[in-house]
């Protein structure tokens, strides 16, 4: 399920920022975007993510912005400063109208202030705590989206039930119409309207268009979808299987249809099921 969380913590050494992005995926796929100095934390962070998440394509991004202090100002990266000044001269020579770097630009330049390495020992604990907080926010975001998807699915379930209910009373009407049509044809053909013959034809016709079993299974699958939705948790795979079963029953009902209204109902039924299947793909 998709989700996003961003958390920040201000530390004496600077500002620590962590972002978590989650996209739907059949398996758990974790990708890190960490400063080289914090790569040593990747193993511990991965363990925490695996413990808290089951599925999804997860991107974890961490950034650290050192604070500008008197102590940091005493450790300006001289090599980087000289390189920056030379680049500034080259650009000004090529583009005379280009603005020159001011002091604030130079001080904000990545790697200009402080030591070359991040204070890993001081950041490891806060970074893991920040990841835990980010996971809490990500879970809350995914839960909110899950509730919205649940309401959409339940609304479509209700529409499917209404469509199925409309098909039930049409079957006896179709059989009665077929009986009258059959009698008329037999009489036009000067064939004796034998009750046994008509009864046999009606029985055969009724068996061909009988969808009681399919409608019953359809209702059972709908009940199971509601039960799974109310249960919650990692339900994507189960719901995807149920969507396949619903679609199978809808196809069978459509193949047995000899009535324009029932055929129209089946088309609407399959559209709703396909919409539900697309929504289910966004669930964990």
PDB file of C-alpha atoms in Angstrom:
ATOM      1  CA  UNK A   1       0.000   0.000   0.000  1.00  0.00           C
ATOM      2  CA  UNK A   2       1.209   3.474  -0.772  1.00  0.00           C
ATOM      3  CA  UNK A   3       2.243   5.791   2.021  1.00  0.00           C
ATOM      4  CA  UNK A   4       4.601   8.609   2.893  1.00  0.00           C
ATOM      5  CA  UNK A   5       6.158   9.856   6.102  1.00  0.00           C
ATOM      6  CA  UNK A   6       8.781  12.478   6.864  1.00  0.00           C
ATOM      7  CA  UNK A   7      10.233  13.162  10.318  1.00  0.00           C
ATOM      8  CA  UNK A   8      12.926  15.571  11.462  1.00  0.00           C
ATOM      9  CA  UNK A   9      14.921  15.933  14.662  1.00  0.00           C
ATOM     10  CA  UNK A  10      17.037  18.914  15.642  1.00  0.00           C
ATOM     11  CA  UNK A  11      20.305  17.884  17.281  1.00  0.00           C
ATOM     12  CA  UNK A  12      23.219  19.931  18.621  1.00  0.00           C
ATOM     13  CA  UNK A  13      25.230  18.735  15.626  1.00  0.00           C
ATOM     14  CA  UNK A  14      22.564  19.693  13.068  1.00  0.00           C
ATOM     15  CA  UNK A  15      19.219  18.667  11.586  1.00  0.00           C
ATOM     16  CA  UNK A  16      18.494  14.968  10.931  1.00  0.00           C
ATOM     17  CA  UNK A  17      15.780  14.279   8.348  1.00  0.00           C
ATOM     18  CA  UNK A  18      14.255  10.913   7.421  1.00  0.00           C
ATOM     19  CA  UNK A  19      11.752  10.121   4.656  1.00  0.00           C
ATOM     20  CA  UNK A  20       9.863   6.884   4.058  1.00  0.00           C
ATOM     21  CA  UNK A  21       8.024   6.176   0.821  1.00  0.00           C
ATOM     22  CA  UNK A  22       5.937   3.057   0.293  1.00  0.00           C
ATOM     23  CA  UNK A  23       4.528   1.687  -2.963  1.00  0.00           C
ATOM     24  CA  UNK A  24       2.482  -1.445  -3.479  1.00  0.00           C
ATOM     25  CA  UNK A  25       4.547  -4.545  -4.219  1.00  0.00           C
ATOM     26  CA  UNK A  26       4.037  -8.290  -3.875  1.00  0.00           C
ATOM     27  CA  UNK A  27       7.187  -8.617  -1.792  1.00  0.00           C
ATOM     28  CA  UNK A  28       9.176  -6.455   0.598  1.00  0.00           C
ATOM     29  CA  UNK A  29      11.734  -4.477  -1.398  1.00  0.00           C
ATOM     30  CA  UNK A  30      13.782  -1.980   0.650  1.00  0.00           C
ATOM     31  CA  UNK A  31      16.013   0.665  -0.875  1.00  0.00           C
ATOM     32  CA  UNK A  32      18.183   3.107   1.092  1.00  0.00           C
ATOM     33  CA  UNK A  33      19.379   6.582   0.231  1.00  0.00           C
ATOM     34  CA  UNK A  34      21.925   7.312   2.959  1.00  0.00           C
ATOM     35  CA  UNK A  35      25.021   9.496   3.261  1.00  0.00           C
ATOM     36  CA  UNK A  36      28.151   7.393   2.902  1.00  0.00           C
ATOM     37  CA  UNK A  37      29.037   8.060   6.533  1.00  0.00           C
ATOM     38  CA  UNK A  38      25.733   6.506   7.688  1.00  0.00           C
ATOM     39  CA  UNK A  39      25.967   3.369   5.545  1.00  0.00           C
ATOM     40  CA  UNK A  40      27.064   1.419   8.602  1.00  0.00           C
ATOM     41  CA  UNK A  41      23.523   1.879   9.978  1.00  0.00           C
ATOM     42  CA  UNK A  42      21.859   0.230   6.969  1.00  0.00           C
ATOM     43  CA  UNK A  43      21.878  -3.259   8.503  1.00  0.00           C
ATOM     44  CA  UNK A  44      20.168  -2.167  11.732  1.00  0.00           C
ATOM     45  CA  UNK A  45      17.679  -0.023   9.835  1.00  0.00           C
ATOM     46  CA  UNK A  46      16.840  -2.898   7.487  1.00  0.00           C
ATOM     47  CA  UNK A  47      16.200  -5.217  10.440  1.00  0.00           C
ATOM     48  CA  UNK A  48      13.735  -2.726  11.927  1.00  0.00           C
ATOM     49  CA  UNK A  49      11.952  -2.264   8.591  1.00  0.00           C
ATOM     50  CA  UNK A  50      11.657  -6.025   8.052  1.00  0.00           C
ATOM     51  CA  UNK A  51      10.273  -6.453  11.575  1.00  0.00           C
ATOM     52  CA  UNK A  52       7.588  -3.802  11.024  1.00  0.00           C
ATOM     53  CA  UNK A  53       6.610  -4.284   7.351  1.00  0.00           C
ATOM     54  CA  UNK A  54       5.407  -7.292   5.366  1.00  0.00           C
ATOM     55  CA  UNK A  55       5.156  -6.077   1.782  1.00  0.00           C
ATOM     56  CA  UNK A  56       5.794  -3.035  -0.343  1.00  0.00           C
ATOM     57  CA  UNK A  57       8.547  -1.224  -2.195  1.00  0.00           C
ATOM     58  CA  UNK A  58      10.087   0.939   0.525  1.00  0.00           C
ATOM     59  CA  UNK A  59      12.476   3.812   0.012  1.00  0.00           C
ATOM     60  CA  UNK A  60      14.251   5.129   3.095  1.00  0.00           C
ATOM     61  CA  UNK A  61      16.098   8.411   2.662  1.00  0.00           C
ATOM     62  CA  UNK A  62      18.193  10.073   5.392  1.00  0.00           C
ATOM     63  CA  UNK A  63      19.761  13.525   5.192  1.00  0.00           C
ATOM     64  CA  UNK A  64      21.851  15.402   7.741  1.00  0.00           C
ATOM     65  CA  UNK A  65      22.374  19.161   7.648  1.00  0.00           C
ATOM     66  CA  UNK A  66      25.168  20.267  10.020  1.00  0.00           C
ATOM     67  CA  UNK A  67      24.417  23.274  12.146  1.00  0.00           C
ATOM     68  CA  UNK A  68      26.350  26.487  11.526  1.00  0.00           C
ATOM     69  CA  UNK A  69      28.147  27.352  14.747  1.00  0.00           C
ATOM     70  CA  UNK A  70      31.316  29.138  15.855  1.00  0.00           C
ATOM     71  CA  UNK A  71      32.982  25.764  16.299  1.00  0.00           C
ATOM     72  CA  UNK A  72      32.089  24.738  12.762  1.00  0.00           C
ATOM     73  CA  UNK A  73      33.312  28.056  11.367  1.00  0.00           C
ATOM     74  CA  UNK A  74      36.737  27.195  12.676  1.00  0.00           C
ATOM     75  CA  UNK A  75      36.790  24.127  10.421  1.00  0.00           C
ATOM     76  CA  UNK A  76      36.130  25.482   6.960  1.00  0.00           C
ATOM     77  CA  UNK A  77      37.150  23.043   4.247  1.00  0.00           C
ATOM     78  CA  UNK A  78      39.989  25.044   2.679  1.00  0.00           C
ATOM     79  CA  UNK A  79      40.513  22.726  -0.286  1.00  0.00           C
ATOM     80  CA  UNK A  80      36.850  22.847  -1.191  1.00  0.00           C
ATOM     81  CA  UNK A  81      36.813  26.637  -0.739  1.00  0.00           C
ATOM     82  CA  UNK A  82      39.709  27.136  -3.197  1.00  0.00           C
ATOM     83  CA  UNK A  83      38.110  24.818  -5.748  1.00  0.00           C
ATOM     84  CA  UNK A  84      34.815  26.693  -5.420  1.00  0.00           C
ATOM     85  CA  UNK A  85      36.557  30.057  -5.920  1.00  0.00           C
ATOM     86  CA  UNK A  86      38.289  28.798  -9.078  1.00  0.00           C
ATOM     87  CA  UNK A  87      35.005  27.493 -10.455  1.00  0.00           C
ATOM     88  CA  UNK A  88      33.401  30.824  -9.637  1.00  0.00           C
ATOM     89  CA  UNK A  89      36.132  32.649 -11.641  1.00  0.00           C
ATOM     90  CA  UNK A  90      35.679  30.318 -14.614  1.00  0.00           C
ATOM     91  CA  UNK A  91      31.923  30.862 -14.668  1.00  0.00           C
ATOM     92  CA  UNK A  92      32.308  34.661 -14.323  1.00  0.00           C
ATOM     93  CA  UNK A  93      34.820  34.703 -17.175  1.00  0.00           C
ATOM     94  CA  UNK A  94      32.395  32.858 -19.425  1.00  0.00           C
ATOM     95  CA  UNK A  95      29.250  34.605 -18.192  1.00  0.00           C
ATOM     96  CA  UNK A  96      30.210  38.117 -17.021  1.00  0.00           C
ATOM     97  CA  UNK A  97      26.613  38.893 -16.026  1.00  0.00           C
ATOM     98  CA  UNK A  98      26.378  35.886 -13.712  1.00  0.00           C
ATOM     99  CA  UNK A  99      26.108  36.700 -10.010  1.00  0.00           C
ATOM    100  CA  UNK A 100      29.055  35.864  -7.813  1.00  0.00           C
ATOM    101  CA  UNK A 101      28.780  33.582  -4.788  1.00  0.00           C
ATOM    102  CA  UNK A 102      28.251  35.433  -1.531  1.00  0.00           C
ATOM    103  CA  UNK A 103      29.420  34.354   1.917  1.00  0.00           C
ATOM    104  CA  UNK A 104      26.106  32.698   2.769  1.00  0.00           C
ATOM    105  CA  UNK A 105      26.245  30.614  -0.429  1.00  0.00           C
ATOM    106  CA  UNK A 106      29.748  29.464   0.382  1.00  0.00           C
ATOM    107  CA  UNK A 107      28.918  28.519   3.976  1.00  0.00           C
ATOM    108  CA  UNK A 108      25.863  26.522   2.864  1.00  0.00           C
ATOM    109  CA  UNK A 109      27.859  24.592   0.286  1.00  0.00           C
ATOM    110  CA  UNK A 110      27.779  20.837   1.107  1.00  0.00           C
ATOM    111  CA  UNK A 111      30.931  19.801   2.930  1.00  0.00           C
ATOM    112  CA  UNK A 112      32.173  23.356   3.470  1.00  0.00           C
ATOM    113  CA  UNK A 113      31.743  23.477   7.252  1.00  0.00           C
ATOM    114  CA  UNK A 114      32.784  21.080   9.959  1.00  0.00           C
ATOM    115  CA  UNK A 115      34.825  17.939   9.635  1.00  0.00           C
ATOM    116  CA  UNK A 116      34.706  15.780   6.538  1.00  0.00           C
ATOM    117  CA  UNK A 117      32.900  12.969   8.346  1.00  0.00           C
ATOM    118  CA  UNK A 118      29.495  13.058   9.957  1.00  0.00           C
ATOM    119  CA  UNK A 119      29.348  12.422  13.726  1.00  0.00           C
ATOM    120  CA  UNK A 120      28.151   8.825  13.231  1.00  0.00           C
ATOM    121  CA  UNK A 121      28.495   7.860  16.880  1.00  0.00           C
ATOM    122  CA  UNK A 122      26.250  10.744  17.875  1.00  0.00           C
ATOM    123  CA  UNK A 123      23.743  10.129  15.062  1.00  0.00           C
ATOM    124  CA  UNK A 124      23.239   6.343  15.212  1.00  0.00           C
ATOM    125  CA  UNK A 125      20.856   6.376  18.189  1.00  0.00           C
ATOM    126  CA  UNK A 126      18.755   9.358  17.029  1.00  0.00           C
ATOM    127  CA  UNK A 127      18.637   7.910  13.513  1.00  0.00           C
ATOM    128  CA  UNK A 128      17.173   4.593  14.714  1.00  0.00           C
ATOM    129  CA  UNK A 129      14.691   6.415  16.953  1.00  0.00           C
ATOM    130  CA  UNK A 130      13.713   8.619  14.035  1.00  0.00           C
ATOM    131  CA  UNK A 131      13.151   5.534  11.876  1.00  0.00           C
ATOM    132  CA  UNK A 132      10.810   4.106  14.499  1.00  0.00           C
ATOM    133  CA  UNK A 133       8.836   7.352  14.558  1.00  0.00           C
ATOM    134  CA  UNK A 134       8.753   7.414  10.758  1.00  0.00           C
ATOM    135  CA  UNK A 135       7.417   3.854  10.664  1.00  0.00           C
ATOM    136  CA  UNK A 136       4.644   4.837  13.092  1.00  0.00           C
ATOM    137  CA  UNK A 137       3.640   7.723  10.830  1.00  0.00           C
ATOM    138  CA  UNK A 138       3.881   5.536   7.730  1.00  0.00           C
ATOM    139  CA  UNK A 139       1.628   2.913   9.350  1.00  0.00           C
ATOM    140  CA  UNK A 140      -0.888   5.615  10.254  1.00  0.00           C
ATOM    141  CA  UNK A 141      -0.853   6.977   6.688  1.00  0.00           C
ATOM    142  CA  UNK A 142      -1.339   3.513   5.218  1.00  0.00           C
ATOM    143  CA  UNK A 143      -4.146   2.800   7.684  1.00  0.00           C
ATOM    144  CA  UNK A 144      -5.954   5.973   6.624  1.00  0.00           C
ATOM    145  CA  UNK A 145      -5.663   5.019   2.983  1.00  0.00           C
ATOM    146  CA  UNK A 146      -6.786   1.485   3.820  1.00  0.00           C
ATOM    147  CA  UNK A 147      -9.972   2.798   5.432  1.00  0.00           C
ATOM    148  CA  UNK A 148     -10.748   4.867   2.341  1.00  0.00           C
ATOM    149  CA  UNK A 149     -10.222   1.863   0.078  1.00  0.00           C
ATOM    150  CA  UNK A 150     -12.352  -0.271   2.379  1.00  0.00           C
ATOM    151  CA  UNK A 151     -15.277   2.132   2.065  1.00  0.00           C
ATOM    152  CA  UNK A 152     -14.932   2.125  -1.729  1.00  0.00           C
ATOM    153  CA  UNK A 153     -14.890  -1.677  -1.836  1.00  0.00           C
ATOM    154  CA  UNK A 154     -17.915  -1.970   0.458  1.00  0.00           C
ATOM    155  CA  UNK A 155     -19.847   0.482  -1.715  1.00  0.00           C
ATOM    156  CA  UNK A 156     -19.100  -1.618  -4.794  1.00  0.00           C
ATOM    157  CA  UNK A 157     -20.075  -4.784  -2.929  1.00  0.00           C
ATOM    158  CA  UNK A 158     -23.455  -3.245  -2.160  1.00  0.00           C
ATOM    159  CA  UNK A 159     -23.970  -2.395  -5.838  1.00  0.00           C
ATOM    160  CA  UNK A 160     -23.076  -5.943  -6.873  1.00  0.00           C
ATOM    161  CA  UNK A 161     -25.617  -7.325  -4.390  1.00  0.00           C
ATOM    162  CA  UNK A 162     -28.302  -5.061  -5.832  1.00  0.00           C
ATOM    163  CA  UNK A 163     -27.509  -6.196  -9.378  1.00  0.00           C
ATOM    164  CA  UNK A 164     -27.610  -9.861  -8.370  1.00  0.00           C
ATOM    165  CA  UNK A 165     -30.932  -9.333  -6.586  1.00  0.00           C
ATOM    166  CA  UNK A 166     -32.394  -7.831  -9.771  1.00  0.00           C
ATOM    167  CA  UNK A 167     -31.490 -10.970 -11.751  1.00  0.00           C
ATOM    168  CA  UNK A 168     -33.248 -13.455  -9.453  1.00  0.00           C
ATOM    169  CA  UNK A 169     -36.899 -12.581 -10.274  1.00  0.00           C
ATOM    170  CA  UNK A 170     -36.216 -12.485 -14.016  1.00  0.00           C
ATOM    171  CA  UNK A 171     -35.581 -16.238 -14.301  1.00  0.00           C
ATOM    172  CA  UNK A 172     -39.228 -17.334 -13.678  1.00  0.00           C
ATOM    173  CA  UNK A 173     -40.383 -14.602 -16.061  1.00  0.00           C
ATOM    174  CA  UNK A 174     -38.072 -15.900 -18.765  1.00  0.00           C
ATOM    175  CA  UNK A 175     -39.290 -19.468 -18.283  1.00  0.00           C
ATOM    176  CA  UNK A 176     -42.948 -18.378 -18.473  1.00  0.00           C
ATOM    177  CA  UNK A 177     -42.269 -16.368 -21.633  1.00  0.00           C
ATOM    178  CA  UNK A 178     -40.470 -19.326 -23.182  1.00  0.00           C
ATOM    179  CA  UNK A 179     -43.462 -21.575 -22.371  1.00  0.00           C
ATOM    180  CA  UNK A 180     -45.899 -19.281 -24.177  1.00  0.00           C
ATOM    181  CA  UNK A 181     -43.518 -18.914 -27.113  1.00  0.00           C
ATOM    182  CA  UNK A 182     -43.072 -22.678 -27.334  1.00  0.00           C
ATOM    183  CA  UNK A 183     -46.820 -23.314 -27.320  1.00  0.00           C
ATOM    184  CA  UNK A 184     -47.332 -20.736 -30.049  1.00  0.00           C
ATOM    185  CA  UNK A 185     -44.647 -22.278 -32.232  1.00  0.00           C
ATOM    186  CA  UNK A 186     -46.004 -25.796 -31.808  1.00  0.00           C
ATOM    187  CA  UNK A 187     -49.504 -24.657 -32.683  1.00  0.00           C
ATOM    188  CA  UNK A 188     -48.271 -22.735 -35.750  1.00  0.00           C
ATOM    189  CA  UNK A 189     -46.465 -25.872 -36.904  1.00  0.00           C
ATOM    190  CA  UNK A 190     -49.706 -27.849 -36.465  1.00  0.00           C
ATOM    191  CA  UNK A 191     -47.993 -30.008 -33.860  1.00  0.00           C
ATOM    192  CA  UNK A 192     -50.044 -31.267 -30.959  1.00  0.00           C
ATOM    193  CA  UNK A 193     -49.338 -29.176 -27.843  1.00  0.00           C
ATOM    194  CA  UNK A 194     -48.515 -32.208 -25.777  1.00  0.00           C
ATOM    195  CA  UNK A 195     -48.031 -31.310 -22.119  1.00  0.00           C
ATOM    196  CA  UNK A 196     -45.208 -33.835 -21.677  1.00  0.00           C
ATOM    197  CA  UNK A 197     -43.377 -32.439 -24.692  1.00  0.00           C
ATOM    198  CA  UNK A 198     -43.757 -28.874 -23.399  1.00  0.00           C
ATOM    199  CA  UNK A 199     -42.679 -29.942 -19.916  1.00  0.00           C
ATOM    200  CA  UNK A 200     -39.536 -31.571 -21.293  1.00  0.00           C
ATOM    201  CA  UNK A 201     -38.639 -28.510 -23.336  1.00  0.00           C
ATOM    202  CA  UNK A 202     -39.250 -26.222 -20.356  1.00  0.00           C
ATOM    203  CA  UNK A 203     -37.096 -28.399 -18.113  1.00  0.00           C
ATOM    204  CA  UNK A 204     -34.269 -28.333 -20.634  1.00  0.00           C
ATOM    205  CA  UNK A 205     -34.568 -24.567 -21.088  1.00  0.00           C
ATOM    206  CA  UNK A 206     -34.721 -23.927 -17.355  1.00  0.00           C
ATOM    207  CA  UNK A 207     -31.575 -25.998 -16.762  1.00  0.00           C
ATOM    208  CA  UNK A 208     -29.708 -24.004 -19.406  1.00  0.00           C
ATOM    209  CA  UNK A 209     -30.557 -20.596 -17.944  1.00  0.00           C
ATOM    210  CA  UNK A 210     -30.567 -21.586 -14.265  1.00  0.00           C
ATOM    211  CA  UNK A 211     -28.080 -19.361 -12.450  1.00  0.00           C
ATOM    212  CA  UNK A 212     -29.206 -20.041  -8.892  1.00  0.00           C
ATOM    213  CA  UNK A 213     -25.981 -21.911  -8.120  1.00  0.00           C
ATOM    214  CA  UNK A 214     -23.822 -19.138  -9.581  1.00  0.00           C
ATOM    215  CA  UNK A 215     -25.754 -16.431  -7.729  1.00  0.00           C
ATOM    216  CA  UNK A 216     -25.439 -18.418  -4.518  1.00  0.00           C
ATOM    217  CA  UNK A 217     -21.673 -18.738  -4.923  1.00  0.00           C
ATOM    218  CA  UNK A 218     -21.506 -15.060  -5.830  1.00  0.00           C
ATOM    219  CA  UNK A 219     -23.216 -14.146  -2.548  1.00  0.00           C
ATOM    220  CA  UNK A 220     -20.843 -16.437  -0.651  1.00  0.00           C
ATOM    221  CA  UNK A 221     -17.811 -14.727  -2.179  1.00  0.00           C
ATOM    222  CA  UNK A 222     -19.261 -11.296  -1.402  1.00  0.00           C
ATOM    223  CA  UNK A 223     -19.778 -12.321   2.217  1.00  0.00           C
ATOM    224  CA  UNK A 224     -16.173 -13.515   2.374  1.00  0.00           C
ATOM    225  CA  UNK A 225     -14.901 -10.224   0.938  1.00  0.00           C
ATOM    226  CA  UNK A 226     -16.766  -8.329   3.673  1.00  0.00           C
ATOM    227  CA  UNK A 227     -15.395 -10.678   6.318  1.00  0.00           C
ATOM    228  CA  UNK A 228     -11.823 -10.218   5.089  1.00  0.00           C
ATOM    229  CA  UNK A 229     -12.232  -6.429   4.973  1.00  0.00           C
ATOM    230  CA  UNK A 230     -13.549  -6.356   8.532  1.00  0.00           C
ATOM    231  CA  UNK A 231     -10.660  -8.551   9.687  1.00  0.00           C
ATOM    232  CA  UNK A 232      -8.011  -6.200   8.260  1.00  0.00           C
ATOM    233  CA  UNK A 233      -4.284  -6.838   8.199  1.00  0.00           C
ATOM    234  CA  UNK A 234      -2.381  -8.092   5.139  1.00  0.00           C
ATOM    235  CA  UNK A 235      -5.408  -8.999   3.011  1.00  0.00           C
ATOM    236  CA  UNK A 236      -4.332  -8.112  -0.530  1.00  0.00           C
ATOM    237  CA  UNK A 237      -3.595 -11.664  -1.734  1.00  0.00           C
ATOM    238  CA  UNK A 238      -6.812 -13.070  -0.267  1.00  0.00           C
ATOM    239  CA  UNK A 239      -8.921 -10.333  -1.821  1.00  0.00           C
ATOM    240  CA  UNK A 240      -7.208 -10.759  -5.176  1.00  0.00           C
ATOM    241  CA  UNK A 241      -8.164 -14.451  -5.149  1.00  0.00           C
ATOM    242  CA  UNK A 242     -11.763 -13.564  -4.276  1.00  0.00           C
ATOM    243  CA  UNK A 243     -11.903 -11.079  -7.159  1.00  0.00           C
ATOM    244  CA  UNK A 244     -10.961 -13.915  -9.507  1.00  0.00           C
ATOM    245  CA  UNK A 245     -13.764 -16.062  -8.079  1.00  0.00           C
ATOM    246  CA  UNK A 246     -16.305 -13.234  -8.421  1.00  0.00           C
ATOM    247  CA  UNK A 247     -15.263 -12.690 -12.018  1.00  0.00           C
ATOM    248  CA  UNK A 248     -15.616 -16.407 -12.766  1.00  0.00           C
ATOM    249  CA  UNK A 249     -19.213 -16.460 -11.493  1.00  0.00           C
ATOM    250  CA  UNK A 250     -20.058 -13.291 -13.423  1.00  0.00           C
ATOM    251  CA  UNK A 251     -18.726 -14.847 -16.642  1.00  0.00           C
ATOM    252  CA  UNK A 252     -20.779 -18.016 -16.108  1.00  0.00           C
ATOM    253  CA  UNK A 253     -23.952 -16.020 -15.466  1.00  0.00           C
ATOM    254  CA  UNK A 254     -23.301 -14.016 -18.626  1.00  0.00           C
ATOM    255  CA  UNK A 255     -22.770 -17.163 -20.722  1.00  0.00           C
ATOM    256  CA  UNK A 256     -26.147 -18.550 -19.579  1.00  0.00           C
ATOM    257  CA  UNK A 257     -28.004 -15.319 -20.217  1.00  0.00           C
ATOM    258  CA  UNK A 258     -30.801 -15.297 -22.845  1.00  0.00           C
ATOM    259  CA  UNK A 259     -32.162 -11.986 -21.648  1.00  0.00           C
ATOM    260  CA  UNK A 260     -30.908  -8.508 -22.591  1.00  0.00           C
ATOM    261  CA  UNK A 261     -31.422  -7.191 -19.056  1.00  0.00           C
ATOM    262  CA  UNK A 262     -29.470 -10.030 -17.474  1.00  0.00           C
ATOM    263  CA  UNK A 263     -26.678  -9.565 -20.030  1.00  0.00           C
ATOM    264  CA  UNK A 264     -26.566  -5.863 -19.240  1.00  0.00           C
ATOM    265  CA  UNK A 265     -26.444  -6.694 -15.541  1.00  0.00           C
ATOM    266  CA  UNK A 266     -23.482  -9.023 -16.131  1.00  0.00           C
ATOM    267  CA  UNK A 267     -21.552  -6.317 -17.966  1.00  0.00           C
ATOM    268  CA  UNK A 268     -22.067  -3.909 -15.049  1.00  0.00           C
ATOM    269  CA  UNK A 269     -21.154  -6.699 -12.667  1.00  0.00           C
ATOM    270  CA  UNK A 270     -17.819  -7.353 -14.392  1.00  0.00           C
ATOM    271  CA  UNK A 271     -17.029  -3.625 -14.534  1.00  0.00           C
ATOM    272  CA  UNK A 272     -17.539  -3.341 -10.776  1.00  0.00           C
ATOM    273  CA  UNK A 273     -15.430  -6.440 -10.109  1.00  0.00           C
ATOM    274  CA  UNK A 274     -12.607  -5.082 -12.292  1.00  0.00           C
ATOM    275  CA  UNK A 275     -12.735  -1.764 -10.431  1.00  0.00           C
ATOM    276  CA  UNK A 276     -12.522  -3.663  -7.144  1.00  0.00           C
ATOM    277  CA  UNK A 277      -9.589  -5.707  -8.418  1.00  0.00           C
ATOM    278  CA  UNK A 278      -7.692  -2.518  -9.277  1.00  0.00           C
ATOM    279  CA  UNK A 279      -8.396  -1.151  -5.792  1.00  0.00           C
ATOM    280  CA  UNK A 280      -7.299  -4.420  -4.184  1.00  0.00           C
ATOM    281  CA  UNK A 281      -3.902  -4.116  -5.883  1.00  0.00           C
ATOM    282  CA  UNK A 282      -3.309  -1.032  -3.736  1.00  0.00           C
ATOM    283  CA  UNK A 283      -3.900  -2.925  -0.512  1.00  0.00           C
ATOM    284  CA  UNK A 284      -1.124  -4.556   1.476  1.00  0.00           C
TER     285      UNK A 284
END
